[in-house]
Tab-separated table of C-alpha atoms and ligand atoms in Angstrom:
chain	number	residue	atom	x	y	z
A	1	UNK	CA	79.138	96.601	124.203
A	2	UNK	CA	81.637	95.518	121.300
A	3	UNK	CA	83.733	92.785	122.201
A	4	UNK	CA	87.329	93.767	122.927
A	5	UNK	CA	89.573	93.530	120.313
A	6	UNK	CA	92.664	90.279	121.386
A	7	UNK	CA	96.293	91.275	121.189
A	8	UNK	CA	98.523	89.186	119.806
A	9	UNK	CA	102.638	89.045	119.925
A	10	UNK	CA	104.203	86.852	117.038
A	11	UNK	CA	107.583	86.214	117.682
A	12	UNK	CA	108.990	84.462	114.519
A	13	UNK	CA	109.767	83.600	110.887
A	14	UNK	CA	109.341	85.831	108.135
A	15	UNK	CA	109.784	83.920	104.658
A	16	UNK	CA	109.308	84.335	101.007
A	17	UNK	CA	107.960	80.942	99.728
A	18	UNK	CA	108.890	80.088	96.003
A	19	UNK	CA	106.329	77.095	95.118
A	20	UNK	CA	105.912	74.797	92.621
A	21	UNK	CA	102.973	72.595	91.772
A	22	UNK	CA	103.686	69.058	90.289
A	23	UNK	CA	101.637	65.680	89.656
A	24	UNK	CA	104.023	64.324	92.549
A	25	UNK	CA	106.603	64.965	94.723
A	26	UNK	CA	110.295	63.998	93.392
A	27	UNK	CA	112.353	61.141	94.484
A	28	UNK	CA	115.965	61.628	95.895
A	29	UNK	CA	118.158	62.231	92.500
A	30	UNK	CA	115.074	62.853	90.341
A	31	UNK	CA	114.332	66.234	88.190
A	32	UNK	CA	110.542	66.419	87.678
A	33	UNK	CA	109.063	69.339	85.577
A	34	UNK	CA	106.543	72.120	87.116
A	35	UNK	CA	104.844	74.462	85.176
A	36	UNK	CA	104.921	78.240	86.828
A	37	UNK	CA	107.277	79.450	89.584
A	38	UNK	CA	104.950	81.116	92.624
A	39	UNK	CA	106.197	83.373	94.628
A	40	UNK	CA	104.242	83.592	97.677
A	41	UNK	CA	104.537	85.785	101.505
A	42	UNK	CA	105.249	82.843	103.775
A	43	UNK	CA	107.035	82.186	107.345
A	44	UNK	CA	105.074	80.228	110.096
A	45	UNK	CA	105.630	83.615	111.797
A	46	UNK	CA	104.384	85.804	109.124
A	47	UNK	CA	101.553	83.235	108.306
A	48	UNK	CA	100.459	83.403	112.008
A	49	UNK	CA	100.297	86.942	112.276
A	50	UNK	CA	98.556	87.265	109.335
A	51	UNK	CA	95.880	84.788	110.271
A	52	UNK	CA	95.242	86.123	113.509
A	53	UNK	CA	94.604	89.649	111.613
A	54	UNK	CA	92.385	88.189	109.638
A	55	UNK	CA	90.445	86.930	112.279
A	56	UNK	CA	90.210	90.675	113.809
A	57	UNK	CA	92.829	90.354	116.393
A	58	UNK	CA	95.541	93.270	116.995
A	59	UNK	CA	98.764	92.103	115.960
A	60	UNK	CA	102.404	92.921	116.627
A	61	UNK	CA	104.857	90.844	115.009
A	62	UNK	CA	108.525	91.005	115.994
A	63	UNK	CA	111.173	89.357	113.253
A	64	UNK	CA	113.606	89.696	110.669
A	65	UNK	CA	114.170	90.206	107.235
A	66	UNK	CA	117.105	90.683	104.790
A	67	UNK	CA	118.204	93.484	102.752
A	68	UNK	CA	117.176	91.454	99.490
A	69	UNK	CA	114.629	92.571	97.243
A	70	UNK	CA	112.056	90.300	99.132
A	71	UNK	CA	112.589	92.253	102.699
A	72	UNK	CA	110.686	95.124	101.534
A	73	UNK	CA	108.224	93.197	99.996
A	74	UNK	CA	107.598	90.607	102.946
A	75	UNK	CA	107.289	93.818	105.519
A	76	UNK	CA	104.783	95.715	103.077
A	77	UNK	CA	103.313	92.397	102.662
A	78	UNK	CA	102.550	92.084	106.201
A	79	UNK	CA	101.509	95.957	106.806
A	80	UNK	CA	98.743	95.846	104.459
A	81	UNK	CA	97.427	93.154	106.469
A	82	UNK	CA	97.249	95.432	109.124
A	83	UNK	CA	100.048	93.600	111.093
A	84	UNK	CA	102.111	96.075	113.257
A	85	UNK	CA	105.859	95.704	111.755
A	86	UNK	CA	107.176	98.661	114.216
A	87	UNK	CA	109.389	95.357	114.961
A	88	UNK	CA	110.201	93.820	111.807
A	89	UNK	CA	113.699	94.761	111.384
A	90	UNK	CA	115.784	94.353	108.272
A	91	UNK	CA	119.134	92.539	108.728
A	92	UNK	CA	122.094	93.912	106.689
A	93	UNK	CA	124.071	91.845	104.105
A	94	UNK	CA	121.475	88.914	104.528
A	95	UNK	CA	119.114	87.103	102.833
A	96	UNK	CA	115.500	87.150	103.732
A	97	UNK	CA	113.855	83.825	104.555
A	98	UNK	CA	113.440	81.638	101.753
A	99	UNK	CA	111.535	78.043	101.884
A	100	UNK	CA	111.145	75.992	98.790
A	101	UNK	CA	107.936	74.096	98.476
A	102	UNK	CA	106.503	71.825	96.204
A	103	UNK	CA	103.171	70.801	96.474
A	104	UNK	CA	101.340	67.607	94.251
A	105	UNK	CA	98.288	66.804	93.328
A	106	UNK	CA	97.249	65.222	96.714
A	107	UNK	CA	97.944	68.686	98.579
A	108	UNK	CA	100.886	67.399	100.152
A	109	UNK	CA	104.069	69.322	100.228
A	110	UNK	CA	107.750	69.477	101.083
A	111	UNK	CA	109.782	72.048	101.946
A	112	UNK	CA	113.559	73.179	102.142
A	113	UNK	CA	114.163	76.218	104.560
A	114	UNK	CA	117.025	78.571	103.960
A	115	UNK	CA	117.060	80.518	107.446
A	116	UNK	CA	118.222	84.004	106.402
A	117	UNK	CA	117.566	86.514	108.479
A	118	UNK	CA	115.339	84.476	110.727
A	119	UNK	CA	118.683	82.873	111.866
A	120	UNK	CA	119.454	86.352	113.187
A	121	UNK	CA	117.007	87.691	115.418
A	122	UNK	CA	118.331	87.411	118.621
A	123	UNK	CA	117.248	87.029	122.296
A	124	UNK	CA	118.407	90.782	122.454
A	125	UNK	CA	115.553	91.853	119.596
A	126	UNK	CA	113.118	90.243	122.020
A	127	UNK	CA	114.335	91.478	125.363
A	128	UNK	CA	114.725	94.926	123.868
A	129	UNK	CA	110.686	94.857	123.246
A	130	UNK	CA	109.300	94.246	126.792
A	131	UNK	CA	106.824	97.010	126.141
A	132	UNK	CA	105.217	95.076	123.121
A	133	UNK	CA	104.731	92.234	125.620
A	134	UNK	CA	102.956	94.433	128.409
A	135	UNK	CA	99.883	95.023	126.761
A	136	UNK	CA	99.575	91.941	125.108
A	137	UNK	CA	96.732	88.746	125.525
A	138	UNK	CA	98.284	86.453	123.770
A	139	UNK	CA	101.842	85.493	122.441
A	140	UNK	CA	102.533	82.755	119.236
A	141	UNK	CA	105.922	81.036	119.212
A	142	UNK	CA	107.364	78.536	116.796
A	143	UNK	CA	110.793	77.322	115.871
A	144	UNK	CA	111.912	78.803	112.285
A	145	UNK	CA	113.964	81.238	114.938
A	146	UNK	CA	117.081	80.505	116.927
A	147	UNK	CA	116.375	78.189	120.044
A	148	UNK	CA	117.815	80.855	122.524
A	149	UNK	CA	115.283	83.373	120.900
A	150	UNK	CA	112.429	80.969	121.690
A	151	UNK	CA	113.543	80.917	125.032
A	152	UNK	CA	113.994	84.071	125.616
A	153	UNK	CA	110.854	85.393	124.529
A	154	UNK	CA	109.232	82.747	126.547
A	155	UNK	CA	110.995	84.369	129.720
A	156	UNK	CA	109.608	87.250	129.184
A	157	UNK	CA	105.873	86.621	128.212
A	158	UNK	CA	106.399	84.700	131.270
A	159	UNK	CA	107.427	87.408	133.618
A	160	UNK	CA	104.769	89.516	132.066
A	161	UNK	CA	101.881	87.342	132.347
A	162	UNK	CA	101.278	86.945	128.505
A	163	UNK	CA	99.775	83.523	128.072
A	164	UNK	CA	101.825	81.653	125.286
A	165	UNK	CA	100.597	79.285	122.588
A	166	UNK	CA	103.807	77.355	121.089
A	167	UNK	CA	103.579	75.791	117.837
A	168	UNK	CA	107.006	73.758	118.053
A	169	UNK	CA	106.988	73.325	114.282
A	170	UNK	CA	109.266	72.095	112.397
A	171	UNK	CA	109.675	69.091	114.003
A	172	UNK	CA	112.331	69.761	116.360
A	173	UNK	CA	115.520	66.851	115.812
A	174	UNK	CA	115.856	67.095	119.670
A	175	UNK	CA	114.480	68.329	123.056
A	176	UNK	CA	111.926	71.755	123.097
A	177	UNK	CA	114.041	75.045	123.578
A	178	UNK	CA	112.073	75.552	126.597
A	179	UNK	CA	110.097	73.346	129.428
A	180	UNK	CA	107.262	72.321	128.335
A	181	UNK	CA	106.060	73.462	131.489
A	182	UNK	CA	106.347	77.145	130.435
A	183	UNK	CA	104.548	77.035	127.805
A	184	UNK	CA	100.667	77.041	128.414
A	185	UNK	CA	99.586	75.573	125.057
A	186	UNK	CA	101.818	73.054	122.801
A	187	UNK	CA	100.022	72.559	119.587
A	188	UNK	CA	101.901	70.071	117.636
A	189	UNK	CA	100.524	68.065	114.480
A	190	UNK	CA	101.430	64.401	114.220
A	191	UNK	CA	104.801	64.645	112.931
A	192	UNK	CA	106.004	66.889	115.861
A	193	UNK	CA	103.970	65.352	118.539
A	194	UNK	CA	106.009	61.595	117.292
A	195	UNK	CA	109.105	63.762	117.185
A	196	UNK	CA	108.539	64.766	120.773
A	197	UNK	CA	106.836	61.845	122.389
A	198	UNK	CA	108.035	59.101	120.427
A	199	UNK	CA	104.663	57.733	119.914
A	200	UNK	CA	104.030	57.607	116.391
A	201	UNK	CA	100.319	59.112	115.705
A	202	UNK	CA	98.018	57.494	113.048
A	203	UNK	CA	94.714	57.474	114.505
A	204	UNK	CA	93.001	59.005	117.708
A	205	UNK	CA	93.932	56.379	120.041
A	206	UNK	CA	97.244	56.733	119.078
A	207	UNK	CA	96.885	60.599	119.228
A	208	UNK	CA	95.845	60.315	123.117
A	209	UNK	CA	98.468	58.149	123.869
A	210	UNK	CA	101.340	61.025	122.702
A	211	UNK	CA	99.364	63.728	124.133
A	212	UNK	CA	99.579	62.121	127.617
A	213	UNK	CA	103.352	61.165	127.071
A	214	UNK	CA	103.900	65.042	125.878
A	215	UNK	CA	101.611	65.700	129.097
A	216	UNK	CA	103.912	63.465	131.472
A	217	UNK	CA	106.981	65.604	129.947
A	218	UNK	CA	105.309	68.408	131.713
A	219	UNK	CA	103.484	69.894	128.777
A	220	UNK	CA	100.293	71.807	130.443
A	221	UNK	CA	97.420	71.939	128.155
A	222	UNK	CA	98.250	69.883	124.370
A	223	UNK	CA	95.973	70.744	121.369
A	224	UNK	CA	96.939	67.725	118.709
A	225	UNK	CA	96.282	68.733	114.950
A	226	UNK	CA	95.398	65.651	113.191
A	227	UNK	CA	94.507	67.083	109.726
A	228	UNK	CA	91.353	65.777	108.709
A	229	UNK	CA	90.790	63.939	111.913
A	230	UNK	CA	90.134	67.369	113.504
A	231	UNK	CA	92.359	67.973	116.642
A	232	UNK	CA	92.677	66.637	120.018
A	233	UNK	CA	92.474	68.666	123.312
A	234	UNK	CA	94.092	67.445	126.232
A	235	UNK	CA	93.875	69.526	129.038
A	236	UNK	CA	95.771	70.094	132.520
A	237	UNK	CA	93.158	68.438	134.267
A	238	UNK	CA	93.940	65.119	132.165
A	239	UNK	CA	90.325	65.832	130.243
A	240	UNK	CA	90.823	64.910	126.484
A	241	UNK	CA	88.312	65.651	123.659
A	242	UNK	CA	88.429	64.843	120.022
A	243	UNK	CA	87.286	68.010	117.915
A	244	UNK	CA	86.035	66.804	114.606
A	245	UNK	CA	86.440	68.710	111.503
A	246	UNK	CA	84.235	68.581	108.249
A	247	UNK	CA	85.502	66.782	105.080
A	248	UNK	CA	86.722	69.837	101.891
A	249	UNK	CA	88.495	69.352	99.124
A	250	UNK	CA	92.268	69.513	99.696
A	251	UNK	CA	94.325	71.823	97.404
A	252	UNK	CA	96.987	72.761	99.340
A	253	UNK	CA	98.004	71.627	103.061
A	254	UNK	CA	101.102	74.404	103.203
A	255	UNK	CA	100.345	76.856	106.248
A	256	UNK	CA	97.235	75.397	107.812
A	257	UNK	CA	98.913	74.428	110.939
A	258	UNK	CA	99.679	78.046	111.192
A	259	UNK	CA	96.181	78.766	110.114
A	260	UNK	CA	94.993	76.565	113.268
A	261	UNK	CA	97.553	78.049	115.783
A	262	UNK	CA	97.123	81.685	114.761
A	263	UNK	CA	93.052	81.100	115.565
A	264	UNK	CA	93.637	79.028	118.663
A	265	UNK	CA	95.350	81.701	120.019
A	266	UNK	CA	92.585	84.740	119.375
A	267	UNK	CA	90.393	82.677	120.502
A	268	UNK	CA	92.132	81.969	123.762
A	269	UNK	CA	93.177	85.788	124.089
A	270	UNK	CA	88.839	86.094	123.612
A	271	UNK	CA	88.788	83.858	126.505
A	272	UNK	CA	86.851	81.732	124.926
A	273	UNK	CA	87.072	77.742	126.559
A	274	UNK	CA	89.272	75.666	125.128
A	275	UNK	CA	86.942	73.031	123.604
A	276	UNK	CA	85.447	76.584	121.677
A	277	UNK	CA	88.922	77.384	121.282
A	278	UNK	CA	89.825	73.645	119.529
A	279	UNK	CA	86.830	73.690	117.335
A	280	UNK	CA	87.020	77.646	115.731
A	281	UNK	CA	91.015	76.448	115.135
A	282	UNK	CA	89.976	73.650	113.205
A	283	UNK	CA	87.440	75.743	111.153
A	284	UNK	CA	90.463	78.291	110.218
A	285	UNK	CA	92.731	75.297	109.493
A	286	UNK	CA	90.070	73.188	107.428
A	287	UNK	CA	89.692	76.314	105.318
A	288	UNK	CA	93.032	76.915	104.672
A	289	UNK	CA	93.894	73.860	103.248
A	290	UNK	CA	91.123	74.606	100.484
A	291	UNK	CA	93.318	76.870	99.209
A	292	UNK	CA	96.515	77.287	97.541
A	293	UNK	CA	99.283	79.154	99.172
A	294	UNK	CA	100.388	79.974	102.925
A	295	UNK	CA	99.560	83.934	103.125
A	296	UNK	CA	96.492	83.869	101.007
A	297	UNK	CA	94.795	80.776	102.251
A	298	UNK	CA	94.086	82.463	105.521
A	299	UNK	CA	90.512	82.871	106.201
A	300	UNK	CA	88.755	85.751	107.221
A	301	UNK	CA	86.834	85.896	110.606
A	302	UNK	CA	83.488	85.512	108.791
A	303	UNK	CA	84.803	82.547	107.086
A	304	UNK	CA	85.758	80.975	110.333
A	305	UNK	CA	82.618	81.823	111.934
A	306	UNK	CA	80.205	80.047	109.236
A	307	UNK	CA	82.457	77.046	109.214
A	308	UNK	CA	82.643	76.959	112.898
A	309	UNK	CA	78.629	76.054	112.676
A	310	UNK	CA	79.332	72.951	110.767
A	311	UNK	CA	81.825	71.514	113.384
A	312	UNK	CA	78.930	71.387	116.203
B	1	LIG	O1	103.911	76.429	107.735
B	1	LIG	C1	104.089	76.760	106.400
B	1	LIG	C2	105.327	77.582	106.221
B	1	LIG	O2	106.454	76.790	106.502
B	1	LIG	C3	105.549	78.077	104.818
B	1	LIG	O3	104.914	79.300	104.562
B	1	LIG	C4	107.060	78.141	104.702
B	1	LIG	O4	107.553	79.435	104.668
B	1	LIG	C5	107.580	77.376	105.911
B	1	LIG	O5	108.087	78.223	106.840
């Protein structure tokens, strides 16, 4: 019998990521030279969605763009994918979502965010899509939207039954939109787990030590992404397990968070357990960083699969 196909909601950010590649990162005051301007599909949103479609899974994504001439191009962008954008809407007299990214030598980046549109979809655009969340297995949050649209589409994949993966990147400057308790799986990365736990995360120890302080703040199940230290599962049952991951060449580190996130959450809509879940994530996430980008550097399913093998 074929294996059923996992449905995934993406409720989020939709962005058009103009990159630059230099030696190294510039100082505060400093103007460093890059060669070549790339403009690149982007949006931890967008970037989910189009992981998780790589990876075979049905997806609907519900966001905004603007009525720039990147809207049409981010929504095409994501059709050809074969995202659903039935809920993409375009916002008028707005820009779309624009992040600025540089990325050095080491793979490392930083990014500026200009909102647009994102900073318009409302709890409304949510609440008016119930049906989208009826049918689906799975739902992927982050928190490029407004706060109140977090929340609200948290309500509903609640009241629905949707099980819901929150990525609560960027690093939010205060509390979670929601309880942590509503949320089944929090999958922060070091930054964001120290942002919400106050435990700053270097190594594994120190990585169990937030994860239980995110878990005492009523977080259910935490899945810690710790780059090339793999990820760390900590579960509601207070089990933790470190989930290596193999050692690549790093190009580019943009997006593989959402890489990760986007294939922890087919793989929980698959119903497969979470240690499975923890190590396939890590596989999509290794790869991506391999390659430059956020859109492109998704892998495929096959890709994940083969890698997977490694990481036993
Ligand atoms: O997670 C990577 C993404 O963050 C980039 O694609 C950029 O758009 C920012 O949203």
């Amino acid at each position: 019998m074929a294996a059923k196909v996992p449905r995934v909601v993406v409720v989020g950010s939709i962005n058009v990521d103009l990159v630059v590649r230099l030696a190294r990162l510039p100082r505060p005051g400093e103007t460093l030279a890059a060669d070549e301007l790339h403009t690149i599909p982007g949006g931890k949103g967008a970037n989910q969605a189009v992981a998780a479609a790589r990876l075979g899974a049905a997806v609907q994504m519900i966001g905004r763009v603007g009525d720039d001439a990147f809207g049409p191009r981010l929504r095409a962008g994501l059709a050809s994918e074969g995202v659903n954008t039935d809920n993409v809407m375009v916002t008028a007299d707005c820009s779309s979502g624009v992040a600025l990214i540089g990325v050095e030598a080491s793979g490392e980046n930083a990014i500026i965010l200009a909102a647009g549109a994102n900073g318009r979809l409302t709890p409304d655009d949510v609440l008016q899509r119930q049906e989208v969340f009826r049918t689906a297995d799975v739902l992927l949050l982050q928190l490029e939207t407004p706060p109140e649209t977090v929340a609200a589409a948290v309500a509903l994949a609640r009241k629905q039954g949707v099980p819901i993966v929150l990525d609560p990147a960027p690093a939010p400057t205060g509390p979670l939109p929601v309880a942590a308790a509503d949320v089944d799986i929090l999958t922060p990365n070091q930054t964001e787990a120290e942002a919400l736990s106050g435990v700053v995360v270097d190594d594994l120890a120190q990585a169990r030590i937030a994860a239980e302080a995110l878990h005492c703040l009523g977080a259910r199940k935490v899945v810690l992404k710790l780059g090339a230290l793999g990820a760390l599962l900590y579960d509601d049952q207070g089990r933790c397990e470190h989930v290596a991951t193999a050692e690549v060449k790093v190009v580019d580190t943009t997006a593989a968070g959402d890489a990760f996130t986007a294939a922890l959450g087919v793989a929980v809509a698959e119903g497969k357990p979470l240690p499975e879940a923890v190590r396939f994530a890590c596989a999509a996430g290794t790869l991506a960083v391999t390659r430059f980008g956020a859109q492109p550097a998704m892998p495929t399913r096959a890709e994940v699969e083969q890698f997977s093998t490694q990481l036993r």
